[in-house]
Tab-separated table of C-alpha atoms in Angstrom:
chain	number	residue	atom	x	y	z
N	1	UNK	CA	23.940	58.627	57.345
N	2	UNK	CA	23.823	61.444	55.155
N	3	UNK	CA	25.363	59.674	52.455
N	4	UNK	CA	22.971	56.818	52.958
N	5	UNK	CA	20.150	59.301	52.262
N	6	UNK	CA	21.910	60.707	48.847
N	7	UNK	CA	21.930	57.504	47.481
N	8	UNK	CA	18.599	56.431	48.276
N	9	UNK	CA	17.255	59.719	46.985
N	10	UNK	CA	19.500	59.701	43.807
N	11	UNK	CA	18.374	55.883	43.428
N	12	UNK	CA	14.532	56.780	43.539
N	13	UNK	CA	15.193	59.845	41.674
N	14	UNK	CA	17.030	57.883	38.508
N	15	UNK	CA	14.015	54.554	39.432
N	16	UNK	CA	11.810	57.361	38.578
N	17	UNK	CA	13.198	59.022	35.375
N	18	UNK	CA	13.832	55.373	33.952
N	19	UNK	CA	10.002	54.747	34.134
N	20	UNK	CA	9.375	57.422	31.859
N	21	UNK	CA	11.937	56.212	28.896
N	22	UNK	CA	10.404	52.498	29.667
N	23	UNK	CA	7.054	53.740	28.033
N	24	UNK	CA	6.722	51.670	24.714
N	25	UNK	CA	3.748	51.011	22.470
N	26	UNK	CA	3.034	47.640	21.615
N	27	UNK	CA	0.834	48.057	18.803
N	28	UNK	CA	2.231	46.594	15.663
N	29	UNK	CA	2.485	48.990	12.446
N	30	UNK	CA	2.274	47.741	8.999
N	31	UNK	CA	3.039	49.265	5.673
N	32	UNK	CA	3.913	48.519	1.813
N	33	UNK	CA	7.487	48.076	0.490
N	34	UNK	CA	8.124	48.379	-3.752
N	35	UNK	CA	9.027	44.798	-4.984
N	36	UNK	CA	12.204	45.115	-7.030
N	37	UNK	CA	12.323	41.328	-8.034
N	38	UNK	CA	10.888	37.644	-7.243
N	39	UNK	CA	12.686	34.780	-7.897
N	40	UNK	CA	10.752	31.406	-7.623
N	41	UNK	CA	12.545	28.643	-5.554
N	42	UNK	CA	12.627	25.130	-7.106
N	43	UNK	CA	13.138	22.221	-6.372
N	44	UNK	CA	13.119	18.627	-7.451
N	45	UNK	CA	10.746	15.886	-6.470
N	46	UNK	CA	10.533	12.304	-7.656
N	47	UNK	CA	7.193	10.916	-7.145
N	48	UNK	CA	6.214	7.392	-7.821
N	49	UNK	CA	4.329	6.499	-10.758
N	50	UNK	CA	2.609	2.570	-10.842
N	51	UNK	CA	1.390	0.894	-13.754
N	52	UNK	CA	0.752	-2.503	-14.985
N	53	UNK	CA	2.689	-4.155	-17.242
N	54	UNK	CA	1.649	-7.454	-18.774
N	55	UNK	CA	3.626	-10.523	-20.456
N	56	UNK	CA	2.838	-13.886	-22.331
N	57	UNK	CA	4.062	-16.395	-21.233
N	58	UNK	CA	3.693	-20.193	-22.324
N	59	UNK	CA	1.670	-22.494	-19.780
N	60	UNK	CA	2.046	-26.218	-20.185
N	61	UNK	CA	-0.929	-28.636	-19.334
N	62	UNK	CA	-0.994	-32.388	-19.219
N	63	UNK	CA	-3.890	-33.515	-21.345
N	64	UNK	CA	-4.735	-37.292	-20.401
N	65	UNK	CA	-6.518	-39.512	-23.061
N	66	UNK	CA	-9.227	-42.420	-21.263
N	67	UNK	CA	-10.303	-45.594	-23.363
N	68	UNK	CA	-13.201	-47.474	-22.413
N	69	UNK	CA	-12.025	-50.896	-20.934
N	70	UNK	CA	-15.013	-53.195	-21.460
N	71	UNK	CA	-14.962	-56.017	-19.368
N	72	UNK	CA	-18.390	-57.911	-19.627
N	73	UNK	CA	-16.250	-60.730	-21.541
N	74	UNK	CA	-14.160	-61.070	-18.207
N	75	UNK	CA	-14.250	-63.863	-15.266
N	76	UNK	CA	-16.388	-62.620	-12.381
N	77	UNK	CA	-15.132	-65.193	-10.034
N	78	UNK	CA	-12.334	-63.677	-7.873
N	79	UNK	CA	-14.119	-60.374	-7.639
N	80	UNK	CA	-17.852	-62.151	-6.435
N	81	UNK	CA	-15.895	-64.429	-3.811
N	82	UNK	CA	-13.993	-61.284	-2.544
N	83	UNK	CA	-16.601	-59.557	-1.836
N	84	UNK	CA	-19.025	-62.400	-0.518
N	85	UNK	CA	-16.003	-62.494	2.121
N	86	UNK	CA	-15.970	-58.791	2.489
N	87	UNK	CA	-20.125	-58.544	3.149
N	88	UNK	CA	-19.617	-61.834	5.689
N	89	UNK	CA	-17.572	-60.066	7.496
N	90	UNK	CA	-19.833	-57.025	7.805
N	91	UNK	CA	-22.841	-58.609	8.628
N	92	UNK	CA	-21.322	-60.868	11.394
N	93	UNK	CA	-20.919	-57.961	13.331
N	94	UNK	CA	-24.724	-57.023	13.392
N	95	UNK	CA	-26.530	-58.688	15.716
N	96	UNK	CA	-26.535	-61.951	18.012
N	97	UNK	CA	-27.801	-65.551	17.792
N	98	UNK	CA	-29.770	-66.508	14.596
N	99	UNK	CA	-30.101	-62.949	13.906
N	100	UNK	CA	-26.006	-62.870	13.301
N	101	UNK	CA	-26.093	-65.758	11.276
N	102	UNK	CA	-29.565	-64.278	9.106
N	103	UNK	CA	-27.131	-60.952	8.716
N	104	UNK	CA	-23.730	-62.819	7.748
N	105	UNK	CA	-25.139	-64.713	5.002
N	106	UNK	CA	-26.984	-61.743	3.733
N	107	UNK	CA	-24.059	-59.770	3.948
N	108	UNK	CA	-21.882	-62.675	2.019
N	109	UNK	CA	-24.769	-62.727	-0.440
N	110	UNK	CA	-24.988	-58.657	-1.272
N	111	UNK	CA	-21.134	-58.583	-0.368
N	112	UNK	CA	-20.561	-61.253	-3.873
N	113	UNK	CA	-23.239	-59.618	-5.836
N	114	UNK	CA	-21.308	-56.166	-5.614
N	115	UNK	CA	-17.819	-57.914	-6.609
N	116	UNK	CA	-19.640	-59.610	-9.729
N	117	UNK	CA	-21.369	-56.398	-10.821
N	118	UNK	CA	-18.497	-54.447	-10.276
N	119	UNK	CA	-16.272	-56.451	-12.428
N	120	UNK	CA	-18.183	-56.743	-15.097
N	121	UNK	CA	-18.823	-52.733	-15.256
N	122	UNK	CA	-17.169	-51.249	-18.017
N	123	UNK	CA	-14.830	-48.584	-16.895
N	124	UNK	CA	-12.371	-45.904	-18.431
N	125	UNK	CA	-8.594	-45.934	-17.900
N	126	UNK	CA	-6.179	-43.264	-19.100
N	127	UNK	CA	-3.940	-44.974	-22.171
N	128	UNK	CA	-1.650	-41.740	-22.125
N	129	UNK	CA	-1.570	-37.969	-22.445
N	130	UNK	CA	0.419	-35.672	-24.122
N	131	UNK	CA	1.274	-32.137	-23.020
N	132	UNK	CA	-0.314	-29.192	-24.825
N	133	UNK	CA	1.564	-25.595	-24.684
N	134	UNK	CA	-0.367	-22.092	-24.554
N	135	UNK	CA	0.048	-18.693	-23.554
N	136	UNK	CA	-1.689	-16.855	-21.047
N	137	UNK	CA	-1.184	-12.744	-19.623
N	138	UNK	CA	0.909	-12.242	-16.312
N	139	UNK	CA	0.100	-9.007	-15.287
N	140	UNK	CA	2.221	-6.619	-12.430
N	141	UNK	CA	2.717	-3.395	-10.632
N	142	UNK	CA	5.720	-1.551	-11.301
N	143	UNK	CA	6.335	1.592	-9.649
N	144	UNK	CA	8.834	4.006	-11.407
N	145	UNK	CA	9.955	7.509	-10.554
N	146	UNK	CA	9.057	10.124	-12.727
N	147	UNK	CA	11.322	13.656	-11.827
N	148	UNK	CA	9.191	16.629	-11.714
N	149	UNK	CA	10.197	20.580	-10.814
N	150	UNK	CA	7.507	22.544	-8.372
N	151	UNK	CA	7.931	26.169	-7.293
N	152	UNK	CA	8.040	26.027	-3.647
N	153	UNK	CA	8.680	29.548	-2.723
N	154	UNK	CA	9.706	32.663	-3.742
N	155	UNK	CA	13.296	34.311	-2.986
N	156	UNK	CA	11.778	38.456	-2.742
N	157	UNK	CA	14.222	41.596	-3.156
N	158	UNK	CA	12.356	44.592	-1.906
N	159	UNK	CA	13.241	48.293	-0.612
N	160	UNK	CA	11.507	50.262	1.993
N	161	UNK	CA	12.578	53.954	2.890
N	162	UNK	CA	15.823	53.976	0.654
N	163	UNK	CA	16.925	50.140	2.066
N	164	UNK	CA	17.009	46.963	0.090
N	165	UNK	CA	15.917	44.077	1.940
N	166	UNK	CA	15.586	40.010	1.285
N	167	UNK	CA	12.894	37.874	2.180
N	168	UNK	CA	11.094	34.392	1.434
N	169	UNK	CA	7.764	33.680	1.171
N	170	UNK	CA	5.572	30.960	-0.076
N	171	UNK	CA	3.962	32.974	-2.541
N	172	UNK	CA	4.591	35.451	-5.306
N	173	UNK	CA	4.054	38.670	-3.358
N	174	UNK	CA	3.151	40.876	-6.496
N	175	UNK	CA	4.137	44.869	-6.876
N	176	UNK	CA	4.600	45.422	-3.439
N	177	UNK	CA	4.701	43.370	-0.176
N	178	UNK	CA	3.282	44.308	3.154
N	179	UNK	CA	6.469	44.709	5.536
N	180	UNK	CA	5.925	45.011	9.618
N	181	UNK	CA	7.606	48.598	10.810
N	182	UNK	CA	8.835	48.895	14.280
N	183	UNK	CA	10.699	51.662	16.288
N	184	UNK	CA	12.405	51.594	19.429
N	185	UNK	CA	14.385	53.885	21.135
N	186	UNK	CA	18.330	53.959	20.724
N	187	UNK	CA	20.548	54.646	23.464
């Protein structure tokens, strides 16, 4: 039992001398360090670059030529009884009794009077053509790379109390550089 109580006392006694090393400050410290050089990082970035480039090229186009077909010297006949038959035809569907018959023969009467008229009309037909050339502008987008060098960082060589140190940052630091001291307790 005795030896029980030794241990627990030595136990407590050590529990309690270990709480008084354990004591740290948390607070953060900062101070200056000389800058002994800088050395930018770089590296190489290809960024794309559009622009329009343009071309003639030759366009062909079909160029019909019309004559005027004059045909008032011409035989009506086939066209007028055509479309007497034609207009007939419409009419007898209008209607019922006398009023059917009224609207057949009016319809073979306008029905004929169209065909004759309408081949006796003048009219243009194409005789030919001929195929012209010219040039017009195609335009595109072409996208090319273009290389350029950017800084993006600094490689920093410093010393603080007698010690050289090596650091990066993203920007030149200047004369000095602000460096983050710490102590802690060596055992």
């Amino acid at each position: 039992m005795r030896t029980l109580i030794k241990m627990l006392s030595l136990s407590a006694a050590l529990a309690v001398s270990q709480a008084g090393f354990a004591y740290q400050d948390s607070s953060v410290e900062y101070d200056y360090a000389d800058v002994l050089s800088v050395d930018p990082i770089v590296e190489t970035v290809s960024e794309p670059v559009e622009r329009q480039v343009c071309r003639r090229e030759p366009v062909q186009t079909y160029q019909p030529q019309y004559a005027y077909q004059d045909r008032r010297h011409r035989d009506p006949t086939g066209a007028t009884v055509l479309g007497a038959i034609i207009g007939g035809a419409l009419g007898n569907t209008v209607g019922r009794g006398d009023g059917r018959r009224a609207a057949t023969i009016a319809g073979a009467v306008i029905g004929g009077a169209i065909g004759h008229d309408n081949a006796r009309r003048g009219r243009y037909v194409e005789t030919g053509g001929s195929y012209r050339t010219h040039y017009e502008d195609v335009c595109s987008v072409q996208t090319d790379y273009q290389e350029e060098e950017r800084v993006v960082g600094y490689d920093v060589t410093y010393r603080y109390n007698g010690r050289v140190y090596h650091t990066q940052t993203d920007h030149h630091p200047g004369d000095q550089i602000r460096v983050e001291v710490a102590v802690s307790p060596a055992f």
